[in-house]
XYZ file of C-alpha atoms in Angstrom:
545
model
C 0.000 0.000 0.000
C 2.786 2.756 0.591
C 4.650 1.278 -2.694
C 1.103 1.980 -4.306
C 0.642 5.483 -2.386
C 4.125 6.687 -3.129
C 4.380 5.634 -7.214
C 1.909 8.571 -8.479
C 3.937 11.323 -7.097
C 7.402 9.588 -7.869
C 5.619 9.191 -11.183
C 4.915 12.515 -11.880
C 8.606 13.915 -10.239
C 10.382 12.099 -12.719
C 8.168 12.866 -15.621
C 8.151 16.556 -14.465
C 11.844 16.830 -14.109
C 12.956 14.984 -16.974
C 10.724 17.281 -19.755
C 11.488 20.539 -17.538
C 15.151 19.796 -18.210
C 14.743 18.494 -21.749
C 12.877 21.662 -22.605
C 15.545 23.931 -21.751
C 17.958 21.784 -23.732
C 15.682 22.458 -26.706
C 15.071 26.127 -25.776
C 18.794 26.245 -25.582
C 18.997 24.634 -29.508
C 16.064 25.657 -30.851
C 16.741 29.767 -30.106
C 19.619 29.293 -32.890
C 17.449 28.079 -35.346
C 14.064 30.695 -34.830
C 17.459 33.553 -35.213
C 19.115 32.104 -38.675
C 18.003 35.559 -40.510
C 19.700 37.890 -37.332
C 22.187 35.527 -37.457
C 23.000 35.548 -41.346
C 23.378 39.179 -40.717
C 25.592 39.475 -37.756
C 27.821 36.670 -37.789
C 28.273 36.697 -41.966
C 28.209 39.720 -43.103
C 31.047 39.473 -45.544
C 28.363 37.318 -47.946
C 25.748 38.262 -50.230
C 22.116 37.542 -48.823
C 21.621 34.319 -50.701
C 24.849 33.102 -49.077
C 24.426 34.229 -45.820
C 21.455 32.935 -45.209
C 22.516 29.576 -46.403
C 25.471 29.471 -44.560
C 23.371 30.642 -41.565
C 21.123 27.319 -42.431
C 24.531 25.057 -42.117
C 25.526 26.814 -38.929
C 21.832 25.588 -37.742
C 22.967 21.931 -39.108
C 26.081 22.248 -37.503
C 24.705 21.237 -34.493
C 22.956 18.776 -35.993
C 26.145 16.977 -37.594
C 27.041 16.263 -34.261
C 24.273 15.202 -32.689
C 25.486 11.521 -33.602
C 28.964 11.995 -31.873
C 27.256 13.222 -28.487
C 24.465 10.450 -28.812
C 27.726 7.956 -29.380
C 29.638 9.229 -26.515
C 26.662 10.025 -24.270
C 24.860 6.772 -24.926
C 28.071 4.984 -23.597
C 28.237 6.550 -20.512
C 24.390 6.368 -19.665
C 24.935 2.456 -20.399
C 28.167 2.183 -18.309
C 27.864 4.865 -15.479
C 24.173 5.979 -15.693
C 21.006 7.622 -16.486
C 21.061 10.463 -13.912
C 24.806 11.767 -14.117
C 24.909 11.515 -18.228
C 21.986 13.913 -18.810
C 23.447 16.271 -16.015
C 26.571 16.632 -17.665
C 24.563 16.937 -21.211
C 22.420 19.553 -19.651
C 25.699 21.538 -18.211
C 27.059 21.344 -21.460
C 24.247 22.694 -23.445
C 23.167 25.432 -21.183
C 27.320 26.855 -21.325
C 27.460 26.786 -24.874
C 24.833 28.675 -25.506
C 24.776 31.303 -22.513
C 28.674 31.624 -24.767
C 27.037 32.591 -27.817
C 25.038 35.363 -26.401
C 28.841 37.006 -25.552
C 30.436 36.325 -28.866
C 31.802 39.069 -30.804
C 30.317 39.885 -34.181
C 31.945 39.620 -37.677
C 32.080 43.637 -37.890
C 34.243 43.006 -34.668
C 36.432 40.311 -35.207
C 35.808 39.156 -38.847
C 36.027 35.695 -39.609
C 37.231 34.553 -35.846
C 33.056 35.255 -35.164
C 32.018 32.456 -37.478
C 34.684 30.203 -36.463
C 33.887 30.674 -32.639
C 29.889 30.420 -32.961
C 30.658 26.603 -35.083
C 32.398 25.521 -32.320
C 29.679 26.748 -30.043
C 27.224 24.875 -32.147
C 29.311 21.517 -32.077
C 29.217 21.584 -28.343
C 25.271 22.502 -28.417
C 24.849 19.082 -30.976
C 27.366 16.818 -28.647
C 24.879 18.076 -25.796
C 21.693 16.995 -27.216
C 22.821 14.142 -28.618
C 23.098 12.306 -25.527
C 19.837 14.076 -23.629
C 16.916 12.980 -25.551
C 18.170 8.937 -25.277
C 18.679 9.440 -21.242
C 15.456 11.371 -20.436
C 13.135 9.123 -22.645
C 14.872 5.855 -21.319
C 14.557 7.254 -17.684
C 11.029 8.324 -17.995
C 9.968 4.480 -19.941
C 12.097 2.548 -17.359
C 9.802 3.932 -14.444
C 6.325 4.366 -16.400
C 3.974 1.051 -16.437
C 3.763 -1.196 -19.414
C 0.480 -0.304 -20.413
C 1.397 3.562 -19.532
C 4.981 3.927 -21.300
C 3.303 5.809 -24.457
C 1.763 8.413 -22.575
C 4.790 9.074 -20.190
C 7.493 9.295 -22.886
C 4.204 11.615 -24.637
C 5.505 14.453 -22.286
C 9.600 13.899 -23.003
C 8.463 14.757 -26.628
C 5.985 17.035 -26.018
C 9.133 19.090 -24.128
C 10.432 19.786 -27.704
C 7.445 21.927 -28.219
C 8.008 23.281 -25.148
C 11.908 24.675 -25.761
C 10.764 25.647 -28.980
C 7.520 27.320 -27.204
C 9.893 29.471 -24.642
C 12.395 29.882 -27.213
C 9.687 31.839 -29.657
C 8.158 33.507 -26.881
C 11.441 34.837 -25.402
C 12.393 35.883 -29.095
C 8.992 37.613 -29.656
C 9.170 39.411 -26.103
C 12.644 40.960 -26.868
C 12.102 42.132 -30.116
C 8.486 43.808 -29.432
C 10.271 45.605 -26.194
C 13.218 46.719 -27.845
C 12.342 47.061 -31.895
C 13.127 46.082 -34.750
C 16.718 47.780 -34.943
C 18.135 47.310 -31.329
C 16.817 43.516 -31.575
C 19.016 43.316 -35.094
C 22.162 45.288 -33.230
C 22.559 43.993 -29.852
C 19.186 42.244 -28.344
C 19.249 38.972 -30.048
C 21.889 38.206 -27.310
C 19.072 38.450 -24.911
C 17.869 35.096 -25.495
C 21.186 33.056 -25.600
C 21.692 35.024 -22.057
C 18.456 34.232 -20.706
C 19.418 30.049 -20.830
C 21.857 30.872 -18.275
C 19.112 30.715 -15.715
C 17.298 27.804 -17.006
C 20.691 26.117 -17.009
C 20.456 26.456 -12.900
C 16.699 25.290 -12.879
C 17.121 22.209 -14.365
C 20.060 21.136 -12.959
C 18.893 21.995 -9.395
C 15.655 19.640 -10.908
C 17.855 16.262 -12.623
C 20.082 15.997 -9.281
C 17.188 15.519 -6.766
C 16.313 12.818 -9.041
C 17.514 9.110 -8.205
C 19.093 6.244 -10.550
C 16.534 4.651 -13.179
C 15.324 1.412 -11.499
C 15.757 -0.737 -14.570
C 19.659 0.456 -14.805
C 19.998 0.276 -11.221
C 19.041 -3.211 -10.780
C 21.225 -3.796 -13.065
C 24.102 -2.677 -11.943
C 23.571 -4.335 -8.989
C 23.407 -7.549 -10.567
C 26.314 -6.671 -12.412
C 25.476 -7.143 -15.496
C 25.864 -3.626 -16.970
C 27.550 -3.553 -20.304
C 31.608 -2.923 -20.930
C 31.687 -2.870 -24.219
C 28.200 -1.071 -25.453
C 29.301 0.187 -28.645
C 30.265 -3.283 -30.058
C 27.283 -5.067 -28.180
C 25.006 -2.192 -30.044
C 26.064 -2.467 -33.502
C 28.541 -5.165 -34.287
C 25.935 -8.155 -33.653
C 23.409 -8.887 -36.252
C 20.405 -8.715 -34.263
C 20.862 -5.551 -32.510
C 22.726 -4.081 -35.573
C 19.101 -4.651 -37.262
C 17.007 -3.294 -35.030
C 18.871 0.341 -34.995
C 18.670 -0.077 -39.184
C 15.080 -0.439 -38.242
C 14.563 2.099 -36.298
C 16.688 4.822 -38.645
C 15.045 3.660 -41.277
C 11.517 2.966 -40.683
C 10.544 5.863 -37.928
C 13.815 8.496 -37.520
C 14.466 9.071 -41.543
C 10.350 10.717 -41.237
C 10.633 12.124 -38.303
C 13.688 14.245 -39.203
C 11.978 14.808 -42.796
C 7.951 15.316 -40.758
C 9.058 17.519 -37.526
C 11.868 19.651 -39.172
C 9.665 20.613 -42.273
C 6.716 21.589 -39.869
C 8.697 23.828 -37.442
C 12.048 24.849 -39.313
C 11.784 24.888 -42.764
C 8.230 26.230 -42.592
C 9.669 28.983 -41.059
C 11.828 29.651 -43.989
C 9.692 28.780 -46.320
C 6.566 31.558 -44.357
C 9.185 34.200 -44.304
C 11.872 34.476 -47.489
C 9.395 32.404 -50.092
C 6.267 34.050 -49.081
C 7.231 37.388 -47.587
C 5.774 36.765 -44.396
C 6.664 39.340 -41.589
C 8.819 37.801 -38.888
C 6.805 38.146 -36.215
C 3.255 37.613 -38.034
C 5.613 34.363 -38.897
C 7.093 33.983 -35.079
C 2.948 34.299 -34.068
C 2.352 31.238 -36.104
C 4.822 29.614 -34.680
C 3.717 30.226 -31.830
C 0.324 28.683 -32.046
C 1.564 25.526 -34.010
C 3.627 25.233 -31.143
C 0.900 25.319 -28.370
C -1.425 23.300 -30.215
C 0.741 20.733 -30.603
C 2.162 20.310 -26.532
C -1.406 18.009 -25.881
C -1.017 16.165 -28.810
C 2.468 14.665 -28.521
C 0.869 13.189 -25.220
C -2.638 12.267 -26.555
C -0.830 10.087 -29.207
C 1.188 8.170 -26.771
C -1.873 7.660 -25.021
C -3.263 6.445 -28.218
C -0.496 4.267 -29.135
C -0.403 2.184 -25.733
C -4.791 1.424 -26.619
C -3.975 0.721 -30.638
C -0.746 0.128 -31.186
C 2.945 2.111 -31.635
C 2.881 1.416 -35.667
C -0.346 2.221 -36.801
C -0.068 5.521 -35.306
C 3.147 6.504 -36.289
C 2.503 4.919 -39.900
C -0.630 7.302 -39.808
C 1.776 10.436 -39.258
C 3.761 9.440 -42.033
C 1.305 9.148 -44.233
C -1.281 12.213 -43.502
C 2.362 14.151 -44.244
C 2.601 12.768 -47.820
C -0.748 13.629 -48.581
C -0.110 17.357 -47.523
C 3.330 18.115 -48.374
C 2.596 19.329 -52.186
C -1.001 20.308 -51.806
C -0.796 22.216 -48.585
C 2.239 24.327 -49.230
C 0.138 25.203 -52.350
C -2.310 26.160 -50.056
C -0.135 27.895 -47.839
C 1.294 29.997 -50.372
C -2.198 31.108 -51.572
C -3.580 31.513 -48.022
C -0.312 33.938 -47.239
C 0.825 35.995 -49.957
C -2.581 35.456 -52.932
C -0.274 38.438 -54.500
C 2.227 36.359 -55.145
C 0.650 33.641 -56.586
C -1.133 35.847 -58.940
C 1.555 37.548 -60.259
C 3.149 33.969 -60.910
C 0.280 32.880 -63.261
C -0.123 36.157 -64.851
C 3.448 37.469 -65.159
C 5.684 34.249 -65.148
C 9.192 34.867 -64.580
C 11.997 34.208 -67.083
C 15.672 34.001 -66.550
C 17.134 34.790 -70.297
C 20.682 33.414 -70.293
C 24.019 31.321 -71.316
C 22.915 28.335 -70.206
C 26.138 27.041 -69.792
C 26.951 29.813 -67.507
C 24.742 28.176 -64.636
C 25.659 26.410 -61.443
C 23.816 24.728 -59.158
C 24.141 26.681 -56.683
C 24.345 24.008 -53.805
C 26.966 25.697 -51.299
C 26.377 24.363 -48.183
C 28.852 26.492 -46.474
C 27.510 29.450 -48.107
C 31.493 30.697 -49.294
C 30.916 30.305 -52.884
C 30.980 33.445 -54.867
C 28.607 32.302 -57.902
C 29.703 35.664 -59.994
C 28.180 34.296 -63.355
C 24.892 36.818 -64.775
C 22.995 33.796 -64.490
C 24.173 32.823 -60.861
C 23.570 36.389 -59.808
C 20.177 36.828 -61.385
C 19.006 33.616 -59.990
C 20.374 33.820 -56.574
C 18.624 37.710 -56.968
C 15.301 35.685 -57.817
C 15.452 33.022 -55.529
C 16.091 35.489 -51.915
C 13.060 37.433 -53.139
C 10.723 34.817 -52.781
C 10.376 34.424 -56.798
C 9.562 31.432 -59.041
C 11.076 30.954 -62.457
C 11.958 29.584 -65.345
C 15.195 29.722 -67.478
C 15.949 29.550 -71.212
C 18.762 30.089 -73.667
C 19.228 33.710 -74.277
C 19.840 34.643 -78.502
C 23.012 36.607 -78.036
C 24.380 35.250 -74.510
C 23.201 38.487 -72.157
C 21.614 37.230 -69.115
C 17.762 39.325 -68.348
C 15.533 39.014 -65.958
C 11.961 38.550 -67.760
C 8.795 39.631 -66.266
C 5.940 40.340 -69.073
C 6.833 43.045 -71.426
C 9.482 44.189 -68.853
C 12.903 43.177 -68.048
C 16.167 44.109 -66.665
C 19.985 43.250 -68.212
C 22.132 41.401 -65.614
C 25.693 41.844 -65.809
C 28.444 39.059 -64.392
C 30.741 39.429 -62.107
C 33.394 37.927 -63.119
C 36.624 40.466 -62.257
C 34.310 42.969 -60.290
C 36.013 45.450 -57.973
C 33.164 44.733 -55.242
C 31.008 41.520 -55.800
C 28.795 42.347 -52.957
C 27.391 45.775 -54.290
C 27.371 44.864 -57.701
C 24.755 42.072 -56.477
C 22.911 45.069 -54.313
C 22.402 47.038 -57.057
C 20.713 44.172 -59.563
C 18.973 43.332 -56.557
C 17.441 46.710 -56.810
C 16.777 46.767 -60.102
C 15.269 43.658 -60.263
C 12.778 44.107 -57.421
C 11.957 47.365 -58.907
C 10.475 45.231 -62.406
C 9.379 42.849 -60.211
C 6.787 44.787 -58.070
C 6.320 47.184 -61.519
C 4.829 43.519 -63.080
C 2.505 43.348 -60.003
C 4.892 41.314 -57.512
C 4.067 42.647 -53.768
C 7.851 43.089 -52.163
C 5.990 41.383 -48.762
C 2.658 39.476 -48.128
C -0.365 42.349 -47.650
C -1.644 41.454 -44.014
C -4.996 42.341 -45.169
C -4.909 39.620 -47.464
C -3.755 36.787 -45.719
C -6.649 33.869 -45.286
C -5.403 33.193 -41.656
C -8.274 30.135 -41.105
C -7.154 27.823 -44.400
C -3.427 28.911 -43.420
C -4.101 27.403 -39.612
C -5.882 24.718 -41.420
C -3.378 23.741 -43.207
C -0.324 24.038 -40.420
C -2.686 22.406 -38.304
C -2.776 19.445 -40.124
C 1.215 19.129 -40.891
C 1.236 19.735 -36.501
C -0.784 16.517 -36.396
C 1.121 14.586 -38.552
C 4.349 15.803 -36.685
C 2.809 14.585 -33.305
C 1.236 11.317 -34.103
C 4.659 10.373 -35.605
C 6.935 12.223 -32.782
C 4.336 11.148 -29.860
C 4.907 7.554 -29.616
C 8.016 7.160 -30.981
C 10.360 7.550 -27.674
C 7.954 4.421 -26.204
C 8.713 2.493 -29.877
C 12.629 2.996 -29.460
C 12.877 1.947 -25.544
C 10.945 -1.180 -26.314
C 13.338 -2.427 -29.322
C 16.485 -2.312 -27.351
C 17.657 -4.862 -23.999
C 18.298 -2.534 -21.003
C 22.161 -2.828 -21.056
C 22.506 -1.407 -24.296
C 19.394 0.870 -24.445
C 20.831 4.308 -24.201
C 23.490 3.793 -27.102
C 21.336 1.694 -29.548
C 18.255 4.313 -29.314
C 20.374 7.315 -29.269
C 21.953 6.518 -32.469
C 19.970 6.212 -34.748
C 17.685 9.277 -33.168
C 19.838 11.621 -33.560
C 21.468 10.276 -37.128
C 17.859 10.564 -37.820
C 17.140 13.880 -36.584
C 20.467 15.123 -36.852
C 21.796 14.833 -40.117
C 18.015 14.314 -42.086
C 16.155 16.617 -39.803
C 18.827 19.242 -39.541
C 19.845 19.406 -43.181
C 16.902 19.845 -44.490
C 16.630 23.363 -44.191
C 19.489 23.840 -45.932
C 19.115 21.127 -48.347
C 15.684 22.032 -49.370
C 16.688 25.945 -49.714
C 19.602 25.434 -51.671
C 17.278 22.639 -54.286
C 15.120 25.610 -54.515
C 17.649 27.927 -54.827
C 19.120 25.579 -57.939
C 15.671 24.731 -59.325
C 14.271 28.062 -59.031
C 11.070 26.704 -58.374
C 10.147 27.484 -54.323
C 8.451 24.158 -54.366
C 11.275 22.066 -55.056
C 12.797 21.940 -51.672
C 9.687 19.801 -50.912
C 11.211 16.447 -52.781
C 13.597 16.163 -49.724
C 11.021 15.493 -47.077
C 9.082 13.414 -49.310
C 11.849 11.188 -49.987
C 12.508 10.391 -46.399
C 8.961 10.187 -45.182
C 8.372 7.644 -48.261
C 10.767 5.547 -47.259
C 10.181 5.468 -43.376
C 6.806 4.207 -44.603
C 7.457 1.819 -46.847
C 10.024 0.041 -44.019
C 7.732 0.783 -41.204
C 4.993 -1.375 -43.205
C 7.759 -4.406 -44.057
C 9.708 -4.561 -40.966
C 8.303 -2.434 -38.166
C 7.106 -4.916 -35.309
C 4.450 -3.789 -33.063
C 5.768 -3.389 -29.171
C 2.965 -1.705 -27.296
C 2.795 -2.852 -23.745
C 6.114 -5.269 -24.052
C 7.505 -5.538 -20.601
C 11.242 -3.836 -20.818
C 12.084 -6.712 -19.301
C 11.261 -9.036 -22.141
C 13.116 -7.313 -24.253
């Protein structure tokens, strides 16, 4: 009877502490990524806006890249040492990086030492959360009841929505109180700074906490792993169930999630002309909606099943990927879309002149007329289409109008010559009825919330019970390094390049839609091995496993 009496509250203490202190990991993370336009500008200033803003992009995937390395190293020491002292040193780690980046010197400053310091910054953010999501999911499913386990881990991954929640709110707070301007020169540090004190609240949190009982018995059996690397990939079985569970649930979730909240973001604000903080607003609500539903579908998963659910996800985001960022785009900016199907745009050119444009690093110069026009095009938001030009000078097309592009092959300053075709260019471009930004007065805000809403659902039915679908595929002794791997190569490197990846498609395509072919090709194939291979775990006793 006290066992019975005691296990609610212990219950909700560790579910409590453990998505507290994962939130402000993802607060810490997630403030880089809702800043990659402030931070194109302050930290890469030396590029044209097409390149800073992709290089921005990689800085955001930076931390990504390493997300494998921390979930490698982490992993290990949760299996050998621990549950509790591995996410207190992730935590530690995460919350100094990033109070760091909010005292970093700027590239007007320093020059290129600013770039170089913030990438190491972000590589010690990515080796952070790459061994907290394994240990707080893990610790949460090892004390949660069988039948229970989806809705408890629910909360660990509804704590994503909550970082990104605070992280948006902090961001929208700072830049309504101190404007536009002193947000752009000096108050984007506020939120990097602000982590310092949610870096003492969750620690203070994670070290009342005790020992996972699953881990703890044993290590008191002795029977903890010494070798958890080898035992987690270098034997068949186990080496198939992480290709199972890269393959058939973390390739979509780092396609599903990091379309929804990241590149949507991009896509809202440099596609469509979205204002930021009509776009941070958005956010916002996406964000708040979808806190309950992480949780509802655990709770659904432990009645019908882990796959079903998940599999549902997957596919409701096929469905909408195409169709609903048409509808988005018509819903935000109807301008835009107009002028597209009455005015097309044509890029007149040497077409042997023209690069792809894929520069992940954002350090390419591209100095071509037809790499300048296009990266002109592409930063305003603009579709188009290209085709051979008679006598080998690049124009920009719109209608009857239409504006000569020179290269810049041997030019004194790259840089302005790009500024002033920018110019000109936008100048035909609104003259042929192309709005420079989305009229507020026109945006259809109920289809766009219908629309987000349903890519939010089909990032939480996927995201909700996945943390209970990856504890219940792996023994205990080897749980925190086999899960965390393939999460976070998952996450990491298809998640966090996709922003990136899908810009710089567009940017090569010139078509603002393209981008979309990377998240479909990941969430496609998650499916298709989720519906082969994917076994069904719901209510399996860790135990058994």
């Amino acid at each position: 009877m006290s066992e019975a009496a005691q296990k609610p509250w212990s219950m909700t203490r560790v579910v409590t502490a453990s998505s507290a202190g994962t939130a402000f990991e993802w607060y810490d993370f997630f403030i880089f990524g809702s800043l990659t336009p402030v931070i194109a500008k302050v930290f890469l200033a030396g590029l044209d806006p097409t390149g800073a803003l992709v290089a921005a992009l990689a800085l955001f995937a930076v931390g990504f890249a390493f997300r494998p390395l921390g979930a490698i190293i982490f992993g290990a020491m949760g299996d050998r040492v621990g549950r509790k002292a591995t996410f207190l040193a992730t935590v530690s780690l995460m919350g100094g990086a990033t109070f760091a980046i909010g005292l970093l010197p700027t590239y007007e400053q320093v020059g290129m030492l600013a770039p170089i310091l913030l990438v190491f910054l972000r590589i010690c953010q990515g080796t952070a959360l790459g061994g907290e999501y394994g240990g707080a999911a893990i610790y949460v499913a090892e004390h949660a009841d069988d039948d229970k386990r989806g809705a408890a881990t629910g909360w660990i991954q509804a704590s994503a929505s909550f970082g990104l929640l605070a992280a948006l709110l902090v961001i929208f707070a700072t830049r309504t109180l101190l404007g536009e301007e002193a947000f752009n020169a000096w108050g984007w540090r506020v939120p990097f700074l602000v982590s310092i004190l949610l870096l003492g609240i969750s620690v203070w949190m994670r070290v009342k906490l005790s020992e996972s009982p699953e881990f703890a018995k044993l290590k008191e059996e002795g029977a903890t792993t010494k070798a958890p690397l080898r035992e987690s990939f270098a034997t068949r079985d186990s080496l198939k169930r992480v290709m199972i569970a890269f393959f058939g649930i973390m390739c979509a979730q780092g396609a599903v999630w990091y379309f929804t909240f990241f590149y949507m973001q991009v896509f809202l604000e440099k596609s469509l002309g979205l204002p930021g903080a009509t776009k941070d607003m958005l956010l916002i609500v996406m964000t708040l909606v979808s806190a309950p539903l992480y949780v509802f579908f655990g709770w659904l998963s432990d009645r019908v099943g882990r796959k079903p659910v998940m599999l549902g996800g997957m596919l409701l985001a096929l469905a909408l990927y195409f169709p609903g960022s048409h509808l988005i785009a018509e819903a935000t900016n109807p301008a835009v879309v107009e002028a597209q199907a009455r005015t097309p745009v044509v890029v007149e050119t040497d077409l042997a002149t023209c690069s792809s444009q894929f520069d992940p690093t954002g350090t390419a110069k591209f100095t071509s007329a037809c790499d300048i026009a296009k990266s002109t095009l592409i930063t305003r938001g603009v579709t188009y289409s290209t085709r051979a030009s008679s006598d080998g000078t690049t124009r920009v097309v719109a209608g009857d109008r239409s504006v000569t592009v020179p290269g810049g092959e041997g030019a004194a300053d790259l840089k302005a010559l790009k500024g002033e075709v920018a110019t000109a260019v936008n100048a035909e471009l609104e003259a042929a009825g192309y709005p420079k930004s989305a009229d507020p007065a026109r945006v259809h805000y109920p289809m766009l919330f219908a629309v987000l809403f349903g890519f939010v659902v089909a990032s939480t039915a996927l995201y909700g019970p996945q943390a209970a679908a990856l504890v219940e595929m792996f023994p205990t002794r080897i749980r925190y390094t086999a899960m965390s791997l393939p999460y976070h190569v998952g996450t990491g490197w298809v998640g966090g390049f996709l922003p990136v990846t899908s810009f710089a498609i567009v940017a090569a395509t010139g078509d603002i839609y393209a981008g979309l072919w990377y998240a479909v090709a990941f969430t496609a194939l998650s499916a298709v091995v989720t519906i082969l291979f994917l076994k069904e775990t719901r209510g399996k006793p860790l135990a058994e496993v």
